[in-house]
Structures are given as C-alpha cells and as structure tokens.
PDB file of C-alpha atoms and ligand atoms in Angstrom:
ATOM      1  CA  MET A   1     -65.366 -33.558 -10.060  1.00  0.00           C
ATOM      2  CA  PRO A   2     -61.989 -32.265  -9.499  1.00  0.00           C
ATOM      3  CA  TYR A   3     -60.714 -34.687  -6.738  1.00  0.00           C
ATOM      4  CA  GLN A   4     -57.103 -34.368  -7.325  1.00  0.00           C
ATOM      5  CA  ALA A   5     -57.365 -30.720  -6.424  1.00  0.00           C
ATOM      6  CA  ILE A   6     -59.566 -31.379  -3.529  1.00  0.00           C
ATOM      7  CA  LEU A   7     -57.121 -33.920  -2.324  1.00  0.00           C
ATOM      8  CA  GLU A   8     -53.991 -31.571  -2.425  1.00  0.00           C
ATOM      9  CA  GLN A   9     -56.176 -28.841  -0.707  1.00  0.00           C
ATOM     10  CA  ILE A  10     -56.800 -31.366   2.016  1.00  0.00           C
ATOM     11  CA  HIS A  11     -53.336 -32.505   2.278  1.00  0.00           C
ATOM     12  CA  ALA A  12     -52.171 -28.639   2.806  1.00  0.00           C
ATOM     13  CA  GLU A  13     -54.759 -27.784   5.120  1.00  0.00           C
ATOM     14  CA  ILE A  14     -54.536 -30.546   7.900  1.00  0.00           C
ATOM     15  CA  ALA A  15     -50.743 -31.025   7.636  1.00  0.00           C
ATOM     16  CA  PRO A  16     -50.400 -29.073  10.773  1.00  0.00           C
ATOM     17  CA  THR A  17     -52.686 -31.217  12.653  1.00  0.00           C
ATOM     18  CA  LEU A  18     -50.774 -34.582  11.940  1.00  0.00           C
ATOM     19  CA  PRO A  19     -48.617 -34.207  15.164  1.00  0.00           C
ATOM     20  CA  GLN A  20     -51.618 -33.798  17.404  1.00  0.00           C
ATOM     21  CA  GLY A  21     -52.870 -37.234  17.235  1.00  0.00           C
ATOM     22  CA  ARG A  22     -51.875 -40.050  19.809  1.00  0.00           C
ATOM     23  CA  MET A  23     -50.316 -43.372  18.748  1.00  0.00           C
ATOM     24  CA  PRO A  24     -52.045 -46.574  20.016  1.00  0.00           C
ATOM     25  CA  ASP A  25     -49.423 -47.942  22.332  1.00  0.00           C
ATOM     26  CA  TYR A  26     -51.449 -51.088  23.209  1.00  0.00           C
ATOM     27  CA  ILE A  27     -50.104 -52.425  19.688  1.00  0.00           C
ATOM     28  CA  PRO A  28     -46.338 -51.757  20.269  1.00  0.00           C
ATOM     29  CA  GLN A  29     -45.668 -52.377  16.559  1.00  0.00           C
ATOM     30  CA  LEU A  30     -48.134 -49.564  15.579  1.00  0.00           C
ATOM     31  CA  ALA A  31     -46.705 -47.165  17.765  1.00  0.00           C
ATOM     32  CA  SER A  32     -43.553 -47.158  15.972  1.00  0.00           C
ATOM     33  CA  VAL A  33     -45.286 -45.583  12.881  1.00  0.00           C
ATOM     34  CA  GLU A  34     -44.050 -42.119  11.966  1.00  0.00           C
ATOM     35  CA  PRO A  35     -47.093 -40.278  13.073  1.00  0.00           C
ATOM     36  CA  THR A  36     -46.926 -37.356  10.550  1.00  0.00           C
ATOM     37  CA  ARG A  37     -47.530 -39.910   7.413  1.00  0.00           C
ATOM     38  CA  PHE A  38     -50.492 -39.057   5.361  1.00  0.00           C
ATOM     39  CA  GLY A  39     -52.142 -40.446   2.226  1.00  0.00           C
ATOM     40  CA  MET A  40     -55.537 -40.128   0.610  1.00  0.00           C
ATOM     41  CA  ALA A  41     -57.192 -41.661  -2.128  1.00  0.00           C
ATOM     42  CA  VAL A  42     -60.657 -41.613  -3.970  1.00  0.00           C
ATOM     43  CA  CYS A  43     -62.009 -43.793  -6.751  1.00  0.00           C
ATOM     44  CA  ASP A  44     -65.555 -42.979  -8.704  1.00  0.00           C
ATOM     45  CA  THR A  45     -68.024 -44.925 -10.040  1.00  0.00           C
ATOM     46  CA  ASP A  46     -67.167 -43.567 -13.555  1.00  0.00           C
ATOM     47  CA  GLY A  47     -63.523 -44.877 -13.248  1.00  0.00           C
ATOM     48  CA  HIS A  48     -61.776 -41.910 -11.957  1.00  0.00           C
ATOM     49  CA  PHE A  49     -58.758 -42.264  -9.347  1.00  0.00           C
ATOM     50  CA  ALA A  50     -57.025 -39.454  -7.502  1.00  0.00           C
ATOM     51  CA  ALA A  51     -54.552 -39.764  -4.544  1.00  0.00           C
ATOM     52  CA  VAL A  52     -52.007 -37.600  -2.584  1.00  0.00           C
ATOM     53  CA  GLY A  53     -49.137 -38.170  -0.012  1.00  0.00           C
ATOM     54  CA  ASP A  54     -48.528 -41.769   1.115  1.00  0.00           C
ATOM     55  CA  ALA A  55     -51.614 -43.165  -0.794  1.00  0.00           C
ATOM     56  CA  GLU A  56     -49.735 -45.966  -2.043  1.00  0.00           C
ATOM     57  CA  GLU A  57     -48.068 -47.008   0.985  1.00  0.00           C
ATOM     58  CA  ARG A  58     -49.376 -49.971   3.073  1.00  0.00           C
ATOM     59  CA  PHE A  59     -50.417 -49.645   6.662  1.00  0.00           C
ATOM     60  CA  SER A  60     -52.068 -51.862   9.079  1.00  0.00           C
ATOM     61  CA  ILE A  61     -55.767 -51.835   8.327  1.00  0.00           C
ATOM     62  CA  GLN A  62     -57.045 -53.148  11.930  1.00  0.00           C
ATOM     63  CA  SER A  63     -60.903 -52.681  12.292  1.00  0.00           C
ATOM     64  CA  ILE A  64     -61.356 -51.613   8.622  1.00  0.00           C
ATOM     65  CA  SER A  65     -60.999 -55.645   8.386  1.00  0.00           C
ATOM     66  CA  LYS A  66     -64.341 -55.925  10.172  1.00  0.00           C
ATOM     67  CA  VAL A  67     -66.134 -54.856   7.101  1.00  0.00           C
ATOM     68  CA  PHE A  68     -64.524 -57.659   5.191  1.00  0.00           C
ATOM     69  CA  THR A  69     -65.171 -60.111   7.878  1.00  0.00           C
ATOM     70  CA  LEU A  70     -68.964 -59.135   7.757  1.00  0.00           C
ATOM     71  CA  THR A  71     -69.130 -59.402   4.128  1.00  0.00           C
ATOM     72  CA  LEU A  72     -67.916 -62.808   4.123  1.00  0.00           C
ATOM     73  CA  ALA A  73     -70.058 -64.078   7.036  1.00  0.00           C
ATOM     74  CA  MET A  74     -73.102 -62.281   5.570  1.00  0.00           C
ATOM     75  CA  GLN A  75     -72.612 -64.198   2.040  1.00  0.00           C
ATOM     76  CA  ARG A  76     -73.080 -67.548   3.719  1.00  0.00           C
ATOM     77  CA  GLU A  77     -75.030 -66.910   6.952  1.00  0.00           C
ATOM     78  CA  GLY A  78     -77.402 -64.117   5.626  1.00  0.00           C
ATOM     79  CA  GLU A  79     -79.948 -62.924   7.994  1.00  0.00           C
ATOM     80  CA  ALA A  80     -79.159 -65.687  10.631  1.00  0.00           C
ATOM     81  CA  LEU A  81     -76.137 -63.748  11.411  1.00  0.00           C
ATOM     82  CA  TRP A  82     -78.294 -61.471  13.688  1.00  0.00           C
ATOM     83  CA  ARG A  83     -79.263 -64.134  15.988  1.00  0.00           C
ATOM     84  CA  ARG A  84     -75.872 -63.725  17.476  1.00  0.00           C
ATOM     85  CA  VAL A  85     -74.913 -60.032  16.890  1.00  0.00           C
ATOM     86  CA  GLY A  86     -76.827 -56.892  17.148  1.00  0.00           C
ATOM     87  CA  ARG A  87     -76.898 -54.058  14.968  1.00  0.00           C
ATOM     88  CA  GLU A  88     -77.420 -50.854  17.355  1.00  0.00           C
ATOM     89  CA  PRO A  89     -74.408 -48.682  18.168  1.00  0.00           C
ATOM     90  CA  SER A  90     -72.781 -49.251  21.444  1.00  0.00           C
ATOM     91  CA  GLY A  91     -71.901 -46.115  22.898  1.00  0.00           C
ATOM     92  CA  THR A  92     -68.860 -47.728  24.477  1.00  0.00           C
ATOM     93  CA  ALA A  93     -65.232 -48.162  23.430  1.00  0.00           C
ATOM     94  CA  PHE A  94     -64.624 -50.782  20.617  1.00  0.00           C
ATOM     95  CA  ASN A  95     -62.945 -53.121  23.108  1.00  0.00           C
ATOM     96  CA  SER A  96     -65.270 -52.803  26.135  1.00  0.00           C
ATOM     97  CA  LEU A  97     -66.664 -55.930  28.088  1.00  0.00           C
ATOM     98  CA  VAL A  98     -69.357 -54.158  30.203  1.00  0.00           C
ATOM     99  CA  GLN A  99     -72.331 -54.526  27.803  1.00  0.00           C
ATOM    100  CA  LEU A 100     -71.614 -58.184  27.206  1.00  0.00           C
ATOM    101  CA  GLU A 101     -72.404 -59.380  30.509  1.00  0.00           C
ATOM    102  CA  PHE A 102     -75.761 -57.343  30.812  1.00  0.00           C
ATOM    103  CA  GLU A 103     -76.701 -58.230  27.126  1.00  0.00           C
ATOM    104  CA  HIS A 104     -75.880 -62.154  27.707  1.00  0.00           C
ATOM    105  CA  GLY A 105     -72.801 -62.421  25.200  1.00  0.00           C
ATOM    106  CA  ILE A 106     -74.736 -60.764  22.501  1.00  0.00           C
ATOM    107  CA  PRO A 107     -72.472 -58.196  21.118  1.00  0.00           C
ATOM    108  CA  ARG A 108     -73.995 -54.533  20.302  1.00  0.00           C
ATOM    109  CA  ASN A 109     -72.693 -54.855  16.476  1.00  0.00           C
ATOM    110  CA  PRO A 110     -70.320 -56.265  14.153  1.00  0.00           C
ATOM    111  CA  PHE A 111     -67.901 -53.360  14.169  1.00  0.00           C
ATOM    112  CA  ILE A 112     -66.979 -53.518  18.018  1.00  0.00           C
ATOM    113  CA  ASN A 113     -64.312 -56.127  18.755  1.00  0.00           C
ATOM    114  CA  ALA A 114     -66.792 -58.373  20.450  1.00  0.00           C
ATOM    115  CA  GLY A 115     -68.925 -58.387  17.219  1.00  0.00           C
ATOM    116  CA  ALA A 116     -66.206 -59.061  15.239  1.00  0.00           C
ATOM    117  CA  LEU A 117     -65.074 -62.119  17.014  1.00  0.00           C
ATOM    118  CA  VAL A 118     -68.280 -63.609  16.631  1.00  0.00           C
ATOM    119  CA  VAL A 119     -68.185 -62.787  12.799  1.00  0.00           C
ATOM    120  CA  THR A 120     -64.920 -64.417  12.726  1.00  0.00           C
ATOM    121  CA  ASP A 121     -66.013 -67.437  14.559  1.00  0.00           C
ATOM    122  CA  MET A 122     -68.689 -67.966  11.596  1.00  0.00           C
ATOM    123  CA  VAL A 123     -65.929 -67.417   8.947  1.00  0.00           C
ATOM    124  CA  ILE A 124     -63.995 -70.032  10.325  1.00  0.00           C
ATOM    125  CA  SER A 125     -66.947 -72.350  10.724  1.00  0.00           C
ATOM    126  CA  HIS A 126     -67.824 -71.694   6.912  1.00  0.00           C
ATOM    127  CA  GLN A 127     -64.663 -71.713   5.352  1.00  0.00           C
ATOM    128  CA  GLY A 128     -62.345 -73.404   7.789  1.00  0.00           C
ATOM    129  CA  ASP A 129     -59.245 -71.111   7.034  1.00  0.00           C
ATOM    130  CA  ALA A 130     -60.416 -67.995   7.852  1.00  0.00           C
ATOM    131  CA  LYS A 131     -57.217 -66.043   7.373  1.00  0.00           C
ATOM    132  CA  ALA A 132     -56.900 -67.407   3.719  1.00  0.00           C
ATOM    133  CA  ALA A 133     -60.467 -66.667   3.117  1.00  0.00           C
ATOM    134  CA  LEU A 134     -60.246 -62.830   4.293  1.00  0.00           C
ATOM    135  CA  ARG A 135     -56.865 -62.378   2.581  1.00  0.00           C
ATOM    136  CA  ASP A 136     -57.990 -63.756  -0.606  1.00  0.00           C
ATOM    137  CA  PHE A 137     -61.182 -61.982  -0.734  1.00  0.00           C
ATOM    138  CA  ALA A 138     -59.111 -58.428  -0.159  1.00  0.00           C
ATOM    139  CA  ARG A 139     -56.846 -59.759  -3.022  1.00  0.00           C
ATOM    140  CA  ARG A 140     -59.581 -60.287  -5.361  1.00  0.00           C
ATOM    141  CA  LEU A 141     -61.243 -56.896  -4.457  1.00  0.00           C
ATOM    142  CA  CYS A 142     -58.444 -54.677  -5.194  1.00  0.00           C
ATOM    143  CA  GLY A 143     -56.773 -56.445  -7.747  1.00  0.00           C
ATOM    144  CA  ASP A 144     -53.664 -56.909  -6.246  1.00  0.00           C
ATOM    145  CA  ASP A 145     -52.159 -60.446  -5.685  1.00  0.00           C
ATOM    146  CA  ASP A 146     -49.483 -59.635  -3.101  1.00  0.00           C
ATOM    147  CA  VAL A 147     -51.764 -57.979  -0.411  1.00  0.00           C
ATOM    148  CA  ASP A 148     -50.886 -59.620   2.818  1.00  0.00           C
ATOM    149  CA  TYR A 149     -50.539 -59.834   6.733  1.00  0.00           C
ATOM    150  CA  ASP A 150     -48.076 -57.874   8.595  1.00  0.00           C
ATOM    151  CA  TYR A 151     -47.166 -60.983  10.763  1.00  0.00           C
ATOM    152  CA  THR A 152     -45.348 -58.724  13.077  1.00  0.00           C
ATOM    153  CA  VAL A 153     -48.331 -56.726  13.694  1.00  0.00           C
ATOM    154  CA  ALA A 154     -50.310 -59.715  14.529  1.00  0.00           C
ATOM    155  CA  GLU A 155     -47.690 -60.974  16.773  1.00  0.00           C
ATOM    156  CA  SER A 156     -47.346 -57.874  18.525  1.00  0.00           C
ATOM    157  CA  GLU A 157     -51.128 -57.427  19.249  1.00  0.00           C
ATOM    158  CA  ALA A 158     -51.252 -61.279  20.311  1.00  0.00           C
ATOM    159  CA  ALA A 159     -48.597 -60.771  22.736  1.00  0.00           C
ATOM    160  CA  LYS A 160     -50.585 -57.872  24.450  1.00  0.00           C
ATOM    161  CA  GLY A 161     -54.114 -58.992  23.579  1.00  0.00           C
ATOM    162  CA  HIS A 162     -55.428 -59.990  26.967  1.00  0.00           C
ATOM    163  CA  ARG A 163     -58.515 -57.499  26.662  1.00  0.00           C
ATOM    164  CA  ASN A 164     -59.480 -59.492  23.343  1.00  0.00           C
ATOM    165  CA  ALA A 165     -58.636 -62.876  24.856  1.00  0.00           C
ATOM    166  CA  ALA A 166     -60.927 -61.794  27.735  1.00  0.00           C
ATOM    167  CA  VAL A 167     -63.604 -60.890  25.147  1.00  0.00           C
ATOM    168  CA  ALA A 168     -63.635 -64.217  23.450  1.00  0.00           C
ATOM    169  CA  HIS A 169     -63.472 -66.381  26.457  1.00  0.00           C
ATOM    170  CA  PHE A 170     -66.438 -64.419  27.914  1.00  0.00           C
ATOM    171  CA  LEU A 171     -68.340 -65.013  24.449  1.00  0.00           C
ATOM    172  CA  LYS A 172     -67.616 -68.613  24.815  1.00  0.00           C
ATOM    173  CA  SER A 173     -68.988 -68.825  28.052  1.00  0.00           C
ATOM    174  CA  PHE A 174     -72.136 -67.667  26.679  1.00  0.00           C
ATOM    175  CA  GLY A 175     -72.060 -70.238  23.777  1.00  0.00           C
ATOM    176  CA  ASN A 176     -71.673 -67.339  21.293  1.00  0.00           C
ATOM    177  CA  LEU A 177     -68.398 -68.935  19.672  1.00  0.00           C
ATOM    178  CA  ASP A 178     -68.391 -72.278  17.975  1.00  0.00           C
ATOM    179  CA  ASN A 179     -64.800 -72.776  18.035  1.00  0.00           C
ATOM    180  CA  HIS A 180     -62.127 -72.437  20.429  1.00  0.00           C
ATOM    181  CA  PRO A 181     -61.370 -69.009  21.472  1.00  0.00           C
ATOM    182  CA  ASP A 182     -57.647 -69.149  20.694  1.00  0.00           C
ATOM    183  CA  ALA A 183     -58.575 -70.015  16.870  1.00  0.00           C
ATOM    184  CA  VAL A 184     -60.949 -67.001  16.782  1.00  0.00           C
ATOM    185  CA  LEU A 185     -58.287 -64.659  18.321  1.00  0.00           C
ATOM    186  CA  ASP A 186     -55.428 -65.870  15.950  1.00  0.00           C
ATOM    187  CA  ALA A 187     -57.782 -65.354  13.027  1.00  0.00           C
ATOM    188  CA  TYR A 188     -58.921 -61.977  14.211  1.00  0.00           C
ATOM    189  CA  PHE A 189     -55.595 -60.628  14.950  1.00  0.00           C
ATOM    190  CA  HIS A 190     -54.328 -61.475  11.328  1.00  0.00           C
ATOM    191  CA  HIS A 191     -57.374 -59.902   9.939  1.00  0.00           C
ATOM    192  CA  CYS A 192     -56.693 -56.840  11.933  1.00  0.00           C
ATOM    193  CA  ALA A 193     -52.916 -57.092  10.514  1.00  0.00           C
ATOM    194  CA  LEU A 194     -53.762 -56.985   6.860  1.00  0.00           C
ATOM    195  CA  SER A 195     -51.504 -54.518   5.367  1.00  0.00           C
ATOM    196  CA  MET A 196     -53.178 -52.522   2.645  1.00  0.00           C
ATOM    197  CA  SER A 197     -52.656 -48.766   1.282  1.00  0.00           C
ATOM    198  CA  CYS A 198     -55.130 -45.995   0.715  1.00  0.00           C
ATOM    199  CA  ALA A 199     -55.215 -46.651  -3.088  1.00  0.00           C
ATOM    200  CA  GLU A 200     -56.029 -50.365  -2.561  1.00  0.00           C
ATOM    201  CA  LEU A 201     -58.578 -49.850   0.121  1.00  0.00           C
ATOM    202  CA  ALA A 202     -60.440 -46.977  -1.983  1.00  0.00           C
ATOM    203  CA  ARG A 203     -60.669 -49.534  -4.732  1.00  0.00           C
ATOM    204  CA  THR A 204     -61.794 -52.362  -2.842  1.00  0.00           C
ATOM    205  CA  PHE A 205     -64.579 -50.525  -1.136  1.00  0.00           C
ATOM    206  CA  MET A 206     -66.023 -49.950  -4.469  1.00  0.00           C
ATOM    207  CA  TYR A 207     -68.434 -52.690  -4.238  1.00  0.00           C
ATOM    208  CA  LEU A 208     -70.144 -50.793  -1.358  1.00  0.00           C
ATOM    209  CA  ALA A 209     -70.546 -47.664  -3.740  1.00  0.00           C
ATOM    210  CA  ARG A 210     -71.747 -49.855  -6.478  1.00  0.00           C
ATOM    211  CA  TYR A 211     -74.769 -51.606  -4.729  1.00  0.00           C
ATOM    212  CA  GLY A 212     -72.855 -54.620  -3.844  1.00  0.00           C
ATOM    213  CA  ARG A 213     -71.006 -55.294  -7.309  1.00  0.00           C
ATOM    214  CA  ASN A 214     -67.200 -54.837  -7.958  1.00  0.00           C
ATOM    215  CA  ALA A 215     -65.808 -54.795 -11.674  1.00  0.00           C
ATOM    216  CA  ASP A 216     -66.315 -58.533 -12.010  1.00  0.00           C
ATOM    217  CA  GLY A 217     -70.017 -58.822 -10.544  1.00  0.00           C
ATOM    218  CA  PRO A 218     -71.902 -59.187  -7.589  1.00  0.00           C
ATOM    219  CA  ILE A 219     -69.977 -59.500  -4.086  1.00  0.00           C
ATOM    220  CA  VAL A 220     -73.288 -58.954  -2.295  1.00  0.00           C
ATOM    221  CA  THR A 221     -76.944 -58.197  -2.926  1.00  0.00           C
ATOM    222  CA  PRO A 222     -77.901 -54.864  -3.099  1.00  0.00           C
ATOM    223  CA  SER A 223     -80.039 -54.998   0.003  1.00  0.00           C
ATOM    224  CA  GLN A 224     -76.735 -56.360   1.792  1.00  0.00           C
ATOM    225  CA  ALA A 225     -74.670 -53.561   0.495  1.00  0.00           C
ATOM    226  CA  LYS A 226     -77.300 -51.341   1.837  1.00  0.00           C
ATOM    227  CA  TYR A 227     -77.125 -53.005   5.147  1.00  0.00           C
ATOM    228  CA  ILE A 228     -73.255 -52.876   5.488  1.00  0.00           C
ATOM    229  CA  ASN A 229     -73.194 -49.093   4.723  1.00  0.00           C
ATOM    230  CA  SER A 230     -75.774 -48.357   7.132  1.00  0.00           C
ATOM    231  CA  LEU A 231     -74.096 -50.425   9.966  1.00  0.00           C
ATOM    232  CA  MET A 232     -70.998 -48.389   8.818  1.00  0.00           C
ATOM    233  CA  LEU A 233     -72.875 -45.015   9.329  1.00  0.00           C
ATOM    234  CA  THR A 234     -74.056 -46.138  12.933  1.00  0.00           C
ATOM    235  CA  CYS A 235     -71.316 -48.095  14.217  1.00  0.00           C
ATOM    236  CA  GLY A 236     -68.298 -47.575  12.046  1.00  0.00           C
ATOM    237  CA  THR A 237     -66.410 -45.307  14.081  1.00  0.00           C
ATOM    238  CA  TYR A 238     -66.821 -46.613  17.526  1.00  0.00           C
ATOM    239  CA  ASP A 239     -68.192 -44.004  20.381  1.00  0.00           C
ATOM    240  CA  ALA A 240     -67.525 -41.410  18.286  1.00  0.00           C
ATOM    241  CA  VAL A 241     -70.049 -42.385  15.466  1.00  0.00           C
ATOM    242  CA  GLY A 242     -72.531 -39.813  16.150  1.00  0.00           C
ATOM    243  CA  ASP A 243     -70.019 -36.943  16.185  1.00  0.00           C
ATOM    244  CA  PHE A 244     -68.433 -38.431  12.705  1.00  0.00           C
ATOM    245  CA  ALA A 245     -71.871 -38.717  11.341  1.00  0.00           C
ATOM    246  CA  TYR A 246     -72.645 -35.189  11.872  1.00  0.00           C
ATOM    247  CA  ARG A 247     -69.436 -33.994  10.457  1.00  0.00           C
ATOM    248  CA  VAL A 248     -68.669 -36.256   7.677  1.00  0.00           C
ATOM    249  CA  GLY A 249     -72.197 -37.605   6.916  1.00  0.00           C
ATOM    250  CA  LEU A 250     -70.861 -40.845   4.994  1.00  0.00           C
ATOM    251  CA  PRO A 251     -70.942 -44.381   6.100  1.00  0.00           C
ATOM    252  CA  ALA A 252     -67.301 -44.902   6.808  1.00  0.00           C
ATOM    253  CA  LYS A 253     -65.067 -47.382   8.937  1.00  0.00           C
ATOM    254  CA  SER A 254     -61.995 -46.781  10.924  1.00  0.00           C
ATOM    255  CA  GLY A 255     -59.088 -48.648  12.339  1.00  0.00           C
ATOM    256  CA  VAL A 256     -56.453 -47.820  14.969  1.00  0.00           C
ATOM    257  CA  GLY A 257     -53.835 -48.149  12.107  1.00  0.00           C
ATOM    258  CA  GLY A 258     -55.115 -44.581  11.304  1.00  0.00           C
ATOM    259  CA  GLY A 259     -57.085 -45.578   8.384  1.00  0.00           C
ATOM    260  CA  ILE A 260     -60.770 -44.835   7.618  1.00  0.00           C
ATOM    261  CA  VAL A 261     -62.594 -45.752   4.553  1.00  0.00           C
ATOM    262  CA  ALA A 262     -65.697 -43.924   3.728  1.00  0.00           C
ATOM    263  CA  VAL A 263     -68.398 -44.774   0.986  1.00  0.00           C
ATOM    264  CA  MET A 264     -70.877 -42.124  -0.966  1.00  0.00           C
ATOM    265  CA  PRO A 265     -73.153 -44.929  -2.828  1.00  0.00           C
ATOM    266  CA  GLY A 266     -73.531 -44.509  -6.071  1.00  0.00           C
ATOM    267  CA  GLN A 267     -70.533 -42.260  -6.340  1.00  0.00           C
ATOM    268  CA  PHE A 268     -67.189 -42.930  -4.677  1.00  0.00           C
ATOM    269  CA  SER A 269     -65.183 -44.553  -2.030  1.00  0.00           C
ATOM    270  CA  VAL A 270     -62.505 -42.654  -0.236  1.00  0.00           C
ATOM    271  CA  CYS A 271     -59.690 -43.682   2.178  1.00  0.00           C
ATOM    272  CA  VAL A 272     -57.393 -41.417   4.295  1.00  0.00           C
ATOM    273  CA  TRP A 273     -54.430 -42.662   6.567  1.00  0.00           C
ATOM    274  CA  ALA A 274     -52.926 -40.427   9.337  1.00  0.00           C
ATOM    275  CA  PRO A 275     -51.664 -42.799  12.100  1.00  0.00           C
ATOM    276  CA  GLY A 276     -52.387 -40.311  15.121  1.00  0.00           C
ATOM    277  CA  LEU A 277     -55.585 -40.937  16.677  1.00  0.00           C
ATOM    278  CA  ASN A 278     -57.970 -39.340  18.790  1.00  0.00           C
ATOM    279  CA  ALA A 279     -59.562 -40.346  22.164  1.00  0.00           C
ATOM    280  CA  SER A 280     -62.116 -42.483  20.592  1.00  0.00           C
ATOM    281  CA  GLY A 281     -59.556 -44.458  18.424  1.00  0.00           C
ATOM    282  CA  ASN A 282     -60.100 -42.834  15.203  1.00  0.00           C
ATOM    283  CA  SER A 283     -57.565 -41.409  13.078  1.00  0.00           C
ATOM    284  CA  LEU A 284     -57.627 -37.443  14.155  1.00  0.00           C
ATOM    285  CA  ALA A 285     -56.334 -35.794  10.962  1.00  0.00           C
ATOM    286  CA  GLY A 286     -58.511 -38.461   9.025  1.00  0.00           C
ATOM    287  CA  THR A 287     -61.599 -37.562  10.591  1.00  0.00           C
ATOM    288  CA  LEU A 288     -60.830 -33.887   9.747  1.00  0.00           C
ATOM    289  CA  ALA A 289     -59.855 -34.619   5.821  1.00  0.00           C
ATOM    290  CA  LEU A 290     -63.032 -36.560   5.603  1.00  0.00           C
ATOM    291  CA  GLU A 291     -64.976 -33.716   7.031  1.00  0.00           C
ATOM    292  CA  ARG A 292     -63.188 -31.481   4.707  1.00  0.00           C
ATOM    293  CA  PHE A 293     -63.636 -33.979   1.673  1.00  0.00           C
ATOM    294  CA  ALA A 294     -67.317 -34.096   1.968  1.00  0.00           C
ATOM    295  CA  THR A 295     -67.556 -30.458   2.307  1.00  0.00           C
ATOM    296  CA  LEU A 296     -65.477 -29.561  -0.838  1.00  0.00           C
ATOM    297  CA  SER A 297     -66.972 -32.199  -3.048  1.00  0.00           C
ATOM    298  CA  GLY A 298     -70.222 -31.286  -1.650  1.00  0.00           C
ATOM    299  CA  HIS A 299     -71.255 -34.941  -1.449  1.00  0.00           C
ATOM    300  CA  SER A 300     -72.583 -36.653   1.525  1.00  0.00           C
ATOM    301  CA  ILE A 301     -75.637 -38.936   1.704  1.00  0.00           C
ATOM    302  CA  PHE A 302     -77.681 -36.107   3.552  1.00  0.00           C
TER     303      PHE A 302
HETATM  304  N1  LIG B   1     -56.793 -54.944  16.607  1.00  0.00           N
HETATM  305  C1  LIG B   1     -57.367 -53.968  17.173  1.00  0.00           C
HETATM  306  C2  LIG B   1     -58.127 -54.505  18.662  1.00  0.00           C
HETATM  307  O1  LIG B   1     -58.412 -55.580  18.733  1.00  0.00           O
HETATM  308  C3  LIG B   1     -58.613 -53.352  16.490  1.00  0.00           C
HETATM  309  C4  LIG B   1     -59.434 -52.338  17.211  1.00  0.00           C
HETATM  310  C5  LIG B   1     -59.507 -51.070  16.014  1.00  0.00           C
HETATM  311  O2  LIG B   1     -58.937 -50.961  15.158  1.00  0.00           O
HETATM  312  N2  LIG B   1     -60.358 -50.439  16.850  1.00  0.00           N
HETATM  313  O3  LIG B   1     -57.986 -53.683  19.521  1.00  0.00           O
END
C-alpha cells in the first residue's frame, strides 16, 4: 500500500481547512497552539511506516489517553469493570453531567469524562501511582523512554477544571469512586496532558491492530482488543460518533488536543493531528483527513 503518497495527497488536500477549526479555550494552554499545525503517521502490521508534516511533533493527547486508562483497568479488573461503567454511546457532550443524575452515577461509557474518571479511580486502586502507571505503559508501547506529561497543560486544566471536579464529586456522592475525588482528578488531568507525537501514537496503538499483541507479546487478550476497538467505534469520538463512523468507518479515539487515532484490525494504526476542533470537540481537519485516508487506502472495517 503506497501510504506515503496517500498521506502527501491528504496533506495537500486538507491544508485549506486547517484554519477553520476552533481552539479549545477552556484549557488555556491548548488554545495557544498554532492552529495550522498538521501531522499524520501510519504503521502497518508488516512493519511499514509513513508520515507527513508535523508527525514527529508532540502534542497533548487529551482524551486519547482514555484508551490507555481503559486498557490498564481491563488488565486487572476484567468484566467486573462493567459494574461501574456502561458501554453505550452517550449522545451528550463528553463533559456533560445530566445523564449521571438519571443513571445513578453510572457513566454511559469509559470514553466520556465521567467514565474515564471511574476507570482512573480503578487504576489508582490497582496500582497506587496511576500517573506513573500510565506514563510507563505509553513509554513501553511506543518504545520511547522520554514520553512524559506536559505539566503546564495539566496545571492549566486543573486551574479551570471546575466541570470535571463537579463530575468527580458527583460520582463520589453516588459511591462510584473509591479514592478521593482530588486524587482521581489529579491523575486524570495528568493522563490527559501526556505529550506524544502522531508517530508515537500510531506505534502505540498497534496492539489494537494486532489483536491485543504488540511486538513484545500480549498486552490484552484478543477478546479485550475487540472490546476496546468496539468501544472506540461506538463511543470514541463523543457525540459525533455516528457521523464519524459513517464517514471514516474505523474504530477511533479523539482528544481536544486535536489528535485522532484510528485502527484497522489486522492492518494498520493511523494517527492525525490538527489542533482546530469542530463543534463536538473532534479535530476538524483530522476527521476530514481520516475520511480521505479510508477512501484512498480502500480500508474500513465495513
Ligand atoms: N482533558 C479534557 C477534559 O477533561 C479531555 C477532553 C477531551 O479530550 N475530550 O475536558
């Protein structure tokens, strides 16, 4: 597959759309990123790699980290995880509070903020230092020991993180957090502030393209890889997940840092970064780029 030529064509095609996205000003540190940055990288199961633009530049992975948190929690918790979190799309914004009241503190899925806070709570209970656990997991999977948190981004989000704090305290009031909300929020804000490049994220997500295995061995079981990919397809791009699945047709996870990673099981993992967002909080140009990638490569799960 001529991935390099496909990425170069996409880069040229979507360049005019880069200034159209909106920056996430509720995390001040993210709003200062140059909105016309663009990178894209793909890894396949035969070991090929292709990249364009700012593919080696690190950015704030934000909610993409929710896939890593879920993976860590699943390794220890297994199916018991689903007693505390649902697995249905929410249809509401990723930081909404309304459903939680009606649904008695059980978040709809692990990829909205409420669900990720519950999953983070599990990782703290399992591993103690959830910040070190997630950072080391990302380092191991991408094979780069200097992957780290951007502490300025974590602080910037914590300073304005009143809505997430409300969600965490609300969960605690329903008995769905075992640890103190402050400890859960601290780990969560750091997880979101992990800084990685498209090239690193494409490599890291290969365990989901390889049925749960990375180059060194199993990370999760093949069934768990299926579960995670299914959840990305149905819940990975917030309340725009139906439109995203229609257009791209691949399991994917986005973050408000402008990154989106998509996986074609058995074939490849692809990551795009374009910081301007659409109204649902997904990268605007990144969504277009992945739609073009699916079309030009001829690959989608359907
Ligand atoms: N840190 C962000 C938040 O909690 C993550 C949201 C996102 O990427 N969708 O709001």
